[in-house]
Tab-separated table of C-alpha atoms in Angstrom:
chain	number	residue	atom	x	y	z
A	1367	UNK	CA	0.000	0.000	0.000
A	1368	UNK	CA	2.860	2.290	0.845
A	1369	UNK	CA	4.521	1.772	-2.535
A	1370	UNK	CA	1.357	2.206	-4.459
A	1371	UNK	CA	0.573	5.348	-2.479
A	1372	UNK	CA	4.062	6.626	-3.195
A	1373	UNK	CA	3.756	5.914	-6.886
A	1374	UNK	CA	0.362	7.508	-6.980
A	1375	UNK	CA	1.731	10.592	-5.201
A	1376	UNK	CA	4.940	11.309	-7.405
A	1377	UNK	CA	3.961	10.033	-10.854
A	1378	UNK	CA	1.776	13.060	-11.701
A	1379	UNK	CA	4.717	15.373	-10.942
A	1380	UNK	CA	7.031	13.551	-13.350
A	1381	UNK	CA	4.356	13.547	-15.972
A	1382	UNK	CA	3.789	17.236	-15.588
A	1383	UNK	CA	7.544	17.903	-16.040
A	1384	UNK	CA	7.657	15.859	-19.201
A	1385	UNK	CA	4.578	17.551	-20.492
A	1386	UNK	CA	6.056	20.974	-19.676
A	1387	UNK	CA	9.261	20.094	-21.593
A	1388	UNK	CA	7.229	18.898	-24.568
A	1389	UNK	CA	5.137	22.050	-24.457
A	1390	UNK	CA	8.262	24.284	-24.326
A	1391	UNK	CA	9.814	22.511	-27.291
A	1392	UNK	CA	6.570	22.872	-29.203
A	1393	UNK	CA	6.454	26.575	-28.355
A	1394	UNK	CA	10.013	27.115	-29.588
A	1395	UNK	CA	9.191	25.287	-32.783
A	1396	UNK	CA	6.134	27.414	-33.186
A	1397	UNK	CA	8.141	30.652	-32.616
A	1398	UNK	CA	10.609	29.705	-35.308
A	1399	UNK	CA	7.797	29.289	-37.759
A	1400	UNK	CA	5.972	32.508	-36.735
A	1401	UNK	CA	5.836	35.286	-39.353
A	1402	UNK	CA	7.172	32.950	-41.975
A	1403	UNK	CA	10.199	32.329	-39.732
A	1404	UNK	CA	11.513	35.931	-40.234
A	1405	UNK	CA	12.432	36.714	-36.631
A	1406	UNK	CA	14.222	33.475	-36.126
A	1407	UNK	CA	15.948	33.767	-39.483
A	1408	UNK	CA	17.324	37.106	-38.314
A	1409	UNK	CA	18.466	35.495	-35.058
A	1410	UNK	CA	20.131	32.677	-36.958
A	1411	UNK	CA	21.810	35.143	-39.332
A	1412	UNK	CA	23.145	37.262	-36.511
A	1413	UNK	CA	24.307	34.202	-34.621
A	1414	UNK	CA	26.031	32.846	-37.724
A	1415	UNK	CA	27.650	36.240	-38.508
A	1416	UNK	CA	28.868	36.585	-34.951
A	1417	UNK	CA	30.340	33.110	-35.043
A	1418	UNK	CA	32.042	33.795	-38.412
A	1419	UNK	CA	33.478	37.104	-37.178
A	1420	UNK	CA	34.805	35.466	-34.056
A	1421	UNK	CA	36.520	32.816	-36.136
A	1422	UNK	CA	38.424	35.481	-38.175
A	1423	UNK	CA	40.017	37.354	-35.188
A	1424	UNK	CA	43.826	36.622	-35.126
A	1425	UNK	CA	45.115	35.043	-31.998
A	1426	UNK	CA	47.828	36.889	-29.933
A	1427	UNK	CA	50.469	34.362	-31.008
A	1428	UNK	CA	49.779	34.916	-34.696
A	1429	UNK	CA	49.961	38.734	-34.164
A	1430	UNK	CA	53.360	38.529	-32.473
A	1431	UNK	CA	54.658	36.293	-35.241
A	1432	UNK	CA	53.581	38.772	-37.933
A	1433	UNK	CA	55.210	41.712	-36.125
A	1434	UNK	CA	58.452	39.806	-35.649
A	1435	UNK	CA	58.528	38.846	-39.330
A	1436	UNK	CA	58.032	42.481	-40.401
A	1437	UNK	CA	60.808	43.677	-38.057
A	1438	UNK	CA	63.234	41.092	-39.424
A	1439	UNK	CA	62.383	41.998	-43.017
A	1440	UNK	CA	62.798	45.714	-42.223
A	1441	UNK	CA	66.192	45.112	-40.607
A	1442	UNK	CA	67.420	43.031	-43.539
A	1443	UNK	CA	66.243	45.685	-46.011
A	1444	UNK	CA	67.941	48.484	-44.022
A	1445	UNK	CA	71.153	46.459	-43.801
A	1446	UNK	CA	71.182	45.790	-47.530
A	1447	UNK	CA	70.532	49.477	-48.248
A	1448	UNK	CA	73.336	50.541	-45.905
A	1449	UNK	CA	75.759	48.096	-47.513
A	1450	UNK	CA	74.748	49.306	-50.972
A	1451	UNK	CA	75.301	52.958	-50.032
A	1452	UNK	CA	78.525	52.689	-48.037
A	1453	UNK	CA	80.286	49.802	-49.718
A	1454	UNK	CA	79.613	51.041	-53.225
A	1455	UNK	CA	80.545	54.478	-54.544
A	1456	UNK	CA	76.956	55.651	-54.984
A	1457	UNK	CA	76.833	57.889	-51.928
A	1458	UNK	CA	80.229	59.540	-52.430
A	1459	UNK	CA	79.622	59.954	-56.161
A	1460	UNK	CA	76.331	61.729	-55.589
A	1461	UNK	CA	77.964	63.889	-52.912
A	1462	UNK	CA	80.957	64.600	-55.126
A	1463	UNK	CA	78.761	65.691	-58.054
A	1464	UNK	CA	77.433	68.461	-55.866
A	1465	UNK	CA	80.941	69.467	-54.828
A	1466	UNK	CA	82.442	70.238	-58.209
A	1467	UNK	CA	84.074	73.619	-58.777
A	1468	UNK	CA	81.956	74.597	-61.741
A	1469	UNK	CA	79.939	77.790	-61.508
A	1470	UNK	CA	76.757	77.280	-59.491
A	1471	UNK	CA	77.932	74.265	-57.476
A	1472	UNK	CA	77.915	74.137	-53.675
A	1473	UNK	CA	81.707	74.373	-53.558
A	1474	UNK	CA	82.235	77.036	-56.202
A	1475	UNK	CA	82.184	80.098	-53.927
A	1476	UNK	CA	84.553	78.489	-51.411
A	1477	UNK	CA	86.902	77.575	-54.277
A	1478	UNK	CA	86.779	81.106	-55.694
A	1479	UNK	CA	87.322	82.765	-52.330
A	1480	UNK	CA	88.778	80.152	-49.918
A	1481	UNK	CA	87.595	80.806	-46.341
A	1482	UNK	CA	90.841	79.441	-44.883
A	1483	UNK	CA	93.748	81.879	-44.533
A	1484	UNK	CA	96.961	79.825	-44.525
A	1485	UNK	CA	99.938	80.902	-42.442
A	1486	UNK	CA	103.092	81.441	-44.496
A	1487	UNK	CA	106.136	81.415	-42.209
A	1488	UNK	CA	109.592	82.375	-43.423
A	1489	UNK	CA	112.820	81.287	-41.747
A	1490	UNK	CA	115.834	83.228	-42.980
A	1491	UNK	CA	119.501	82.231	-42.839
A	1492	UNK	CA	121.355	85.209	-41.422
A	1493	UNK	CA	125.065	85.155	-42.405
A	1494	UNK	CA	126.960	86.074	-39.251
A	1495	UNK	CA	130.625	86.067	-40.400
A	1496	UNK	CA	130.445	87.446	-43.932
A	1497	UNK	CA	132.946	90.287	-43.287
A	1498	UNK	CA	135.527	87.924	-41.792
A	1499	UNK	CA	134.986	85.442	-44.630
A	1500	UNK	CA	135.430	88.044	-47.381
A	1501	UNK	CA	138.495	89.543	-45.700
A	1502	UNK	CA	140.231	86.167	-45.423
A	1503	UNK	CA	143.189	85.886	-47.763
A	1504	UNK	CA	142.958	82.112	-47.892
A	1505	UNK	CA	145.452	81.435	-45.134
A	1506	UNK	CA	142.652	80.338	-42.791
A	1507	UNK	CA	140.075	77.681	-43.566
A	1508	UNK	CA	136.966	79.716	-42.768
A	1509	UNK	CA	133.468	78.562	-43.640
A	1510	UNK	CA	130.460	80.784	-43.976
A	1511	UNK	CA	128.226	80.572	-40.904
A	1512	UNK	CA	124.466	80.933	-40.848
A	1513	UNK	CA	121.990	81.424	-38.035
A	1514	UNK	CA	118.374	80.585	-38.713
A	1515	UNK	CA	116.113	83.453	-37.598
A	1516	UNK	CA	112.351	83.653	-37.488
A	1517	UNK	CA	109.806	82.527	-38.215
A	1518	UNK	CA	108.334	85.664	-39.760
A	1519	UNK	CA	104.731	84.728	-40.463
A	1520	UNK	CA	102.124	86.220	-42.760
A	1521	UNK	CA	98.417	85.438	-42.954
A	1522	UNK	CA	97.602	84.990	-46.588
A	1523	UNK	CA	94.210	85.656	-48.153
A	1524	UNK	CA	93.736	84.018	-51.551
A	1525	UNK	CA	91.325	84.654	-54.393
A	1526	UNK	CA	90.840	83.150	-57.816
A	1527	UNK	CA	90.126	85.970	-60.229
A	1528	UNK	CA	89.599	86.523	-63.960
A	1529	UNK	CA	87.832	83.153	-64.089
A	1530	UNK	CA	86.894	81.714	-67.468
A	1531	UNK	CA	84.349	78.908	-67.258
A	1532	UNK	CA	85.020	76.648	-70.248
A	1533	UNK	CA	82.486	74.255	-71.714
A	1534	UNK	CA	84.980	71.393	-71.769
A	1535	UNK	CA	84.887	70.809	-68.001
A	1536	UNK	CA	87.655	73.196	-66.995
A	1537	UNK	CA	88.267	76.601	-65.411
A	1538	UNK	CA	91.034	79.104	-66.162
A	1539	UNK	CA	91.984	81.748	-63.622
A	1540	UNK	CA	94.662	83.917	-62.023
A	1541	UNK	CA	95.634	83.745	-58.378
A	1542	UNK	CA	95.537	86.853	-56.200
A	1543	UNK	CA	97.105	86.878	-52.734
A	1544	UNK	CA	97.227	89.414	-49.933
A	1545	UNK	CA	99.648	89.054	-47.007
A	1546	UNK	CA	99.316	90.454	-43.505
A	1547	UNK	CA	102.064	90.133	-40.901
A	1548	UNK	CA	101.024	87.936	-37.953
A	1549	UNK	CA	102.812	89.132	-34.817
A	1550	UNK	CA	101.404	86.366	-32.607
A	1551	UNK	CA	102.850	83.582	-34.768
A	1552	UNK	CA	106.180	85.287	-35.490
A	1553	UNK	CA	109.427	85.274	-33.569
A	1554	UNK	CA	110.518	88.854	-34.081
A	1555	UNK	CA	109.399	91.714	-36.291
A	1556	UNK	CA	109.720	91.978	-40.063
A	1557	UNK	CA	111.689	95.165	-39.435
A	1558	UNK	CA	114.576	93.007	-38.122
A	1559	UNK	CA	117.860	93.501	-40.002
A	1560	UNK	CA	119.498	90.490	-41.656
A	1561	UNK	CA	122.553	89.729	-43.797
A	1562	UNK	CA	121.873	87.540	-46.828
A	1563	UNK	CA	123.588	86.772	-50.144
A	1564	UNK	CA	123.257	89.538	-52.735
A	1565	UNK	CA	121.088	87.401	-54.974
A	1566	UNK	CA	120.669	89.910	-57.860
A	1567	UNK	CA	124.464	90.270	-58.055
A	1568	UNK	CA	125.061	86.507	-57.974
A	1569	UNK	CA	122.412	85.979	-60.682
A	1570	UNK	CA	123.878	88.696	-62.925
A	1571	UNK	CA	127.384	87.202	-62.749
A	1572	UNK	CA	126.028	83.702	-63.418
A	1573	UNK	CA	124.157	84.841	-66.540
A	1574	UNK	CA	127.380	86.200	-68.100
A	1575	UNK	CA	129.570	83.154	-67.509
A	1576	UNK	CA	129.130	81.889	-71.069
A	1577	UNK	CA	129.643	85.294	-72.714
A	1578	UNK	CA	132.926	86.434	-74.243
A	1579	UNK	CA	135.701	87.923	-72.159
A	1580	UNK	CA	134.881	91.540	-73.005
A	1581	UNK	CA	131.239	91.269	-71.880
A	1582	UNK	CA	132.116	89.334	-68.727
A	1583	UNK	CA	134.805	91.839	-67.703
A	1584	UNK	CA	132.652	94.896	-68.458
A	1585	UNK	CA	129.661	93.601	-66.529
A	1586	UNK	CA	131.766	92.507	-63.576
A	1587	UNK	CA	133.558	95.854	-63.338
A	1588	UNK	CA	130.327	97.794	-63.597
A	1589	UNK	CA	128.602	95.717	-60.905
A	1590	UNK	CA	131.623	95.847	-58.573
A	1591	UNK	CA	131.162	99.591	-58.353
A	1592	UNK	CA	127.674	98.994	-56.933
A	1593	UNK	CA	128.647	96.408	-54.336
A	1594	UNK	CA	131.542	96.016	-51.955
A	1595	UNK	CA	130.479	92.569	-50.751
A	1596	UNK	CA	128.518	89.712	-52.321
A	1597	UNK	CA	126.116	90.105	-49.371
A	1598	UNK	CA	123.435	92.668	-48.586
A	1599	UNK	CA	122.167	94.120	-45.305
A	1600	UNK	CA	118.398	94.516	-45.475
A	1601	UNK	CA	115.231	94.295	-43.371
A	1602	UNK	CA	113.144	91.146	-43.355
A	1603	UNK	CA	110.191	92.959	-44.913
A	1604	UNK	CA	112.270	94.392	-47.761
A	1605	UNK	CA	113.927	91.049	-48.404
A	1606	UNK	CA	110.497	89.397	-48.682
A	1607	UNK	CA	108.529	92.072	-50.534
A	1608	UNK	CA	111.145	93.943	-52.479
A	1609	UNK	CA	114.013	96.410	-52.154
A	1610	UNK	CA	115.986	98.693	-54.444
A	1611	UNK	CA	119.663	99.529	-54.053
A	1612	UNK	CA	122.641	100.394	-56.199
A	1613	UNK	CA	122.956	96.790	-57.377
A	1614	UNK	CA	119.350	96.402	-58.556
A	1615	UNK	CA	119.559	99.786	-60.295
A	1616	UNK	CA	122.823	98.786	-61.998
A	1617	UNK	CA	121.320	95.517	-63.267
A	1618	UNK	CA	118.269	97.319	-64.664
A	1619	UNK	CA	120.566	99.815	-66.415
A	1620	UNK	CA	122.577	96.998	-68.010
A	1621	UNK	CA	119.354	95.377	-69.236
A	1622	UNK	CA	118.261	98.590	-70.902
A	1623	UNK	CA	121.657	99.025	-72.537
A	1624	UNK	CA	121.342	95.529	-73.967
A	1625	UNK	CA	117.785	96.247	-75.206
A	1626	UNK	CA	116.371	93.699	-72.779
A	1627	UNK	CA	113.470	93.920	-70.388
A	1628	UNK	CA	114.700	94.692	-66.847
A	1629	UNK	CA	114.321	91.529	-64.757
A	1630	UNK	CA	112.715	93.413	-61.866
A	1631	UNK	CA	111.981	96.919	-60.653
A	1632	UNK	CA	112.821	95.745	-57.156
A	1633	UNK	CA	114.034	92.392	-55.870
A	1634	UNK	CA	112.155	90.384	-53.217
A	1635	UNK	CA	111.249	86.786	-52.466
A	1636	UNK	CA	107.516	87.324	-52.772
A	1637	UNK	CA	107.282	90.170	-55.254
A	1638	UNK	CA	105.387	87.943	-57.701
A	1639	UNK	CA	103.261	86.547	-54.893
A	1640	UNK	CA	101.732	89.905	-53.982
A	1641	UNK	CA	98.534	90.905	-55.784
A	1642	UNK	CA	97.452	89.228	-59.019
A	1643	UNK	CA	99.908	86.662	-60.364
A	1644	UNK	CA	100.329	86.851	-64.126
A	1645	UNK	CA	100.357	83.069	-64.591
A	1646	UNK	CA	97.087	81.659	-65.959
A	1647	UNK	CA	96.165	78.253	-64.510
A	1648	UNK	CA	93.646	75.862	-66.066
A	1649	UNK	CA	92.184	73.055	-63.940
A	1650	UNK	CA	89.524	70.365	-64.345
A	1651	UNK	CA	86.305	71.472	-62.636
A	1652	UNK	CA	85.068	67.909	-62.004
A	1653	UNK	CA	81.993	68.040	-64.238
A	1654	UNK	CA	83.169	65.305	-66.617
A	1655	UNK	CA	85.673	63.498	-64.417
A	1656	UNK	CA	85.110	63.686	-60.673
A	1657	UNK	CA	88.460	62.149	-59.851
A	1658	UNK	CA	90.325	64.863	-61.769
A	1659	UNK	CA	88.701	67.848	-60.063
A	1660	UNK	CA	91.266	70.535	-59.288
A	1661	UNK	CA	94.028	68.863	-61.308
A	1662	UNK	CA	96.068	71.154	-63.526
A	1663	UNK	CA	95.562	70.932	-67.276
A	1664	UNK	CA	97.527	73.929	-68.530
A	1665	UNK	CA	99.923	76.649	-67.445
A	1666	UNK	CA	99.542	79.838	-69.483
A	1667	UNK	CA	97.590	77.940	-72.102
A	1668	UNK	CA	100.191	75.177	-72.500
A	1669	UNK	CA	99.782	71.558	-71.457
A	1670	UNK	CA	103.377	70.806	-72.425
A	1671	UNK	CA	106.323	72.929	-71.284
A	1672	UNK	CA	109.788	72.777	-72.802
A	1673	UNK	CA	112.582	73.191	-70.238
A	1674	UNK	CA	113.230	69.471	-69.732
A	1675	UNK	CA	114.360	66.549	-71.871
A	1676	UNK	CA	111.181	64.444	-72.112
A	1677	UNK	CA	107.459	65.052	-72.637
A	1678	UNK	CA	106.699	63.135	-69.460
A	1679	UNK	CA	108.660	65.622	-67.364
A	1680	UNK	CA	107.380	68.597	-69.374
A	1681	UNK	CA	103.689	67.684	-69.024
A	1682	UNK	CA	101.620	70.003	-66.853
A	1683	UNK	CA	99.694	68.013	-64.257
A	1684	UNK	CA	99.146	67.245	-60.619
A	1685	UNK	CA	97.337	69.245	-57.974
A	1686	UNK	CA	97.416	73.007	-57.586
A	1687	UNK	CA	97.463	72.357	-53.836
A	1688	UNK	CA	93.753	72.393	-53.001
A	1689	UNK	CA	92.386	69.115	-54.445
A	1690	UNK	CA	93.969	65.723	-55.105
A	1691	UNK	CA	92.538	62.658	-56.943
A	1692	UNK	CA	90.360	61.012	-54.310
A	1693	UNK	CA	90.633	57.454	-55.706
A	1694	UNK	CA	94.419	57.568	-55.459
A	1695	UNK	CA	94.259	59.087	-51.978
A	1696	UNK	CA	91.745	56.488	-50.763
A	1697	UNK	CA	93.981	53.667	-52.003
A	1698	UNK	CA	97.202	55.163	-50.620
A	1699	UNK	CA	98.716	55.673	-54.076
A	1700	UNK	CA	101.262	58.326	-55.019
A	1701	UNK	CA	99.944	61.768	-55.957
A	1702	UNK	CA	101.622	64.799	-57.521
A	1703	UNK	CA	101.799	68.464	-56.556
A	1704	UNK	CA	102.597	70.866	-59.401
A	1705	UNK	CA	105.291	73.406	-58.441
A	1706	UNK	CA	104.999	76.035	-61.143
A	1707	UNK	CA	108.083	77.970	-59.978
A	1708	UNK	CA	110.180	74.979	-61.054
A	1709	UNK	CA	107.918	73.817	-63.932
A	1710	UNK	CA	107.581	70.300	-62.575
A	1711	UNK	CA	105.475	67.838	-60.605
A	1712	UNK	CA	106.581	66.935	-57.091
A	1713	UNK	CA	105.838	63.277	-56.197
A	1714	UNK	CA	104.242	62.661	-52.804
A	1715	UNK	CA	103.992	59.255	-51.159
A	1716	UNK	CA	101.414	57.944	-48.676
A	1717	UNK	CA	102.744	57.459	-45.171
A	1718	UNK	CA	99.810	56.680	-42.841
A	1719	UNK	CA	96.273	57.451	-41.715
A	1720	UNK	CA	96.272	60.301	-39.228
A	1721	UNK	CA	93.580	61.439	-36.810
A	1722	UNK	CA	93.356	65.198	-36.501
A	1723	UNK	CA	90.937	67.602	-34.801
A	1724	UNK	CA	87.355	66.475	-34.110
A	1725	UNK	CA	88.245	62.854	-34.889
A	1726	UNK	CA	88.634	63.469	-38.630
A	1727	UNK	CA	90.836	60.880	-40.348
A	1728	UNK	CA	93.170	62.168	-43.042
A	1729	UNK	CA	95.777	60.480	-45.205
A	1730	UNK	CA	99.269	61.742	-44.445
A	1731	UNK	CA	101.572	62.253	-47.435
A	1732	UNK	CA	105.189	63.316	-47.587
A	1733	UNK	CA	107.491	64.422	-50.367
A	1734	UNK	CA	109.224	61.386	-51.864
A	1735	UNK	CA	112.702	60.990	-50.362
A	1736	UNK	CA	114.332	60.935	-53.784
A	1737	UNK	CA	112.265	63.773	-55.285
A	1738	UNK	CA	115.378	65.962	-55.647
A	1739	UNK	CA	117.878	63.184	-56.320
A	1740	UNK	CA	119.434	63.840	-59.699
A	1741	UNK	CA	121.222	60.485	-59.811
A	1742	UNK	CA	118.091	58.318	-60.215
A	1743	UNK	CA	116.715	57.469	-63.686
A	1744	UNK	CA	113.301	59.048	-62.968
A	1745	UNK	CA	114.952	62.467	-62.583
A	1746	UNK	CA	117.497	62.226	-65.398
A	1747	UNK	CA	115.194	64.309	-67.626
A	1748	UNK	CA	115.813	67.317	-65.380
A	1749	UNK	CA	119.601	67.260	-65.820
A	1750	UNK	CA	119.881	69.927	-68.507
A	1751	UNK	CA	122.702	71.987	-66.982
A	1752	UNK	CA	126.402	71.715	-67.672
A	1753	UNK	CA	126.798	69.349	-64.733
A	1754	UNK	CA	124.248	67.556	-62.531
A	1755	UNK	CA	123.431	68.998	-59.132
A	1756	UNK	CA	124.277	67.031	-55.977
A	1757	UNK	CA	121.472	64.807	-54.737
A	1758	UNK	CA	119.023	66.811	-52.667
A	1759	UNK	CA	118.803	70.029	-54.688
A	1760	UNK	CA	116.836	70.856	-57.832
A	1761	UNK	CA	118.040	73.389	-60.376
A	1762	UNK	CA	115.123	75.645	-61.385
A	1763	UNK	CA	117.265	77.557	-63.889
A	1764	UNK	CA	115.710	76.109	-67.038
A	1765	UNK	CA	112.329	77.285	-65.760
A	1766	UNK	CA	113.494	80.756	-64.712
A	1767	UNK	CA	115.716	82.301	-67.409
A	1768	UNK	CA	118.732	80.183	-66.421
A	1769	UNK	CA	119.074	81.867	-63.036
A	1770	UNK	CA	121.126	79.899	-60.471
A	1771	UNK	CA	118.204	79.425	-58.078
A	1772	UNK	CA	117.825	75.989	-56.498
A	1773	UNK	CA	115.137	74.370	-54.389
A	1774	UNK	CA	115.714	71.710	-51.714
A	1775	UNK	CA	114.326	70.383	-48.468
A	1776	UNK	CA	114.805	72.546	-45.399
A	1777	UNK	CA	118.361	72.381	-43.999
A	1778	UNK	CA	119.257	70.010	-46.889
A	1779	UNK	CA	117.358	67.156	-45.244
A	1780	UNK	CA	118.124	63.801	-46.990
A	1781	UNK	CA	120.665	65.570	-49.228
A	1782	UNK	CA	124.270	64.921	-50.192
A	1783	UNK	CA	126.523	65.516	-47.120
A	1784	UNK	CA	128.729	67.855	-49.158
A	1785	UNK	CA	125.974	70.475	-49.039
A	1786	UNK	CA	126.059	70.496	-45.242
A	1787	UNK	CA	129.851	70.537	-45.075
A	1788	UNK	CA	130.116	73.757	-47.082
A	1789	UNK	CA	128.117	75.872	-44.615
A	1790	UNK	CA	128.133	75.938	-40.813
A	1791	UNK	CA	124.900	76.213	-38.849
A	1792	UNK	CA	122.640	73.761	-40.710
A	1793	UNK	CA	120.994	71.029	-38.639
A	1794	UNK	CA	118.549	68.850	-40.603
A	1795	UNK	CA	115.866	67.246	-38.438
A	1796	UNK	CA	112.941	65.234	-39.908
A	1797	UNK	CA	110.666	66.336	-37.047
A	1798	UNK	CA	111.249	69.987	-37.913
A	1799	UNK	CA	111.984	69.931	-41.619
A	1800	UNK	CA	109.893	67.159	-43.202
A	1801	UNK	CA	107.492	68.079	-46.009
A	1802	UNK	CA	103.992	66.950	-44.909
A	1803	UNK	CA	100.528	67.054	-46.472
A	1804	UNK	CA	97.244	65.733	-44.987
A	1805	UNK	CA	94.423	65.015	-47.453
A	1806	UNK	CA	90.786	64.081	-46.835
A	1807	UNK	CA	90.260	60.681	-48.540
A	1808	UNK	CA	86.531	61.196	-49.180
A	1809	UNK	CA	86.679	64.403	-51.213
A	1810	UNK	CA	90.437	64.695	-51.840
A	1811	UNK	CA	90.692	68.202	-50.367
A	1812	UNK	CA	93.750	69.403	-48.445
A	1813	UNK	CA	93.140	69.467	-44.665
A	1814	UNK	CA	96.550	70.502	-43.329
A	1815	UNK	CA	99.968	71.081	-44.802
A	1816	UNK	CA	103.503	71.862	-43.704
A	1817	UNK	CA	105.211	72.600	-47.001
A	1818	UNK	CA	108.802	73.019	-45.853
A	1819	UNK	CA	110.876	74.120	-48.819
A	1820	UNK	CA	114.276	75.814	-48.885
A	1821	UNK	CA	115.516	78.278	-51.507
A	1822	UNK	CA	119.201	78.476	-52.406
A	1823	UNK	CA	121.429	80.283	-54.866
A	1824	UNK	CA	124.533	78.786	-56.495
A	1825	UNK	CA	127.639	80.842	-57.144
A	1826	UNK	CA	128.617	80.432	-60.824
A	1827	UNK	CA	131.762	82.440	-61.353
A	1828	UNK	CA	134.341	80.185	-62.983
A	1829	UNK	CA	136.423	83.187	-64.058
A	1830	UNK	CA	136.664	84.593	-60.525
A	1831	UNK	CA	135.418	88.070	-61.368
A	1832	UNK	CA	134.671	90.758	-58.809
A	1833	UNK	CA	134.064	90.480	-55.101
A	1834	UNK	CA	132.208	87.212	-55.739
A	1835	UNK	CA	135.588	85.551	-56.298
A	1836	UNK	CA	135.922	85.241	-52.527
A	1837	UNK	CA	133.336	82.465	-52.599
A	1838	UNK	CA	134.421	79.187	-54.264
A	1839	UNK	CA	132.763	78.462	-57.593
A	1840	UNK	CA	129.621	76.266	-57.442
A	1841	UNK	CA	129.112	76.912	-53.719
A	1842	UNK	CA	125.408	76.607	-52.868
A	1843	UNK	CA	124.205	79.282	-50.441
A	1844	UNK	CA	120.903	78.708	-48.620
A	1845	UNK	CA	118.979	81.904	-47.876
A	1846	UNK	CA	115.420	81.023	-46.763
């Protein structure tokens, strides 16, 4: 009875639940079909769209992977671009094209009026025992003594004037220079008095050595009346920028008598350096050949000069001092500097890389050790005189009306010992007297220079005329 009562009590409840579930399912089915199923179709569409959208959202892992891939690709592309720019010549070539010296370029104004004012310092050999030497009758073995004085320094402002812009990738111009004494850099004043060889007198005697006896004797006698000694007492300023005395006046008078142009109104080391120089220089402007920018093409309209034995030595070329071929500089190859006062190229050799101010790296060049050695085959073309010069000096005579002017390293550095033995007071020292040039390897422009050059005059008086006979023939006298 208990079980039956229990079954009778709970069975209706279970039945009602089942019926309620069936009724709910029927109601849902009916709702789906209401209004032709439109509402439920919308619900299904939205549910489906939401599910589809959710399936397209990238997971965090996939997002990180994509970002990493893009970063790697960007780095590789940047690296390849950097390598292409810096390890090919594209960047420097494009830069260099904008730094030509043709009119309108970025560099043109700086080339025409250089902003840098170089310091030109002059050391002069003061002859301290000239009176004793001249008075010696030969019984005592007395050598001429020199004392180096200075430096006497001048700030030099340069301009390139009378510029002709050619259509063949070149520029022709004159140089104009203005000097101003720099007291702070000088050791002394340019009013200091010095004793130096009487260079006009020595030159005049040398130019008559191949004339007949009558001309030699007449010239010597006439000049002896204008000079008691083969030396002159003069101020530093006058010696540098020109002086007139009885000797210069006598030489000009002789020139006029011989229907020749007087060699100078006044004599001085830098007379031709003041103001506008008459020499016309033609250089490549870099438009057609970037590597040749600033290299000399012609001197006074000539690409080939004629003082030397071969065309190779007579060819005008090399740097005018501002620009050098950048490819050669970058590779540490030899470069040339054209020295127009001696009508020749001076070879310069690479020594090392050198760090200068602000961390800039330049290539250090020096004058080749054998540049003035007349005994080597490379320089045999310059031996046009009666006899070769000793190693270490270069005879500029063929380039300057056969005057006995010579160029060498300072204090005859790396020269034949006989040159040092003839004069007391010379002390060659590479640290003080080496010829140095620092060039930027990217553009080929000069950064710094210490162009140490010595000027000398050779006594050429084989017939022992006049007061010059006191000095042995062929003696080489340094003067600055």
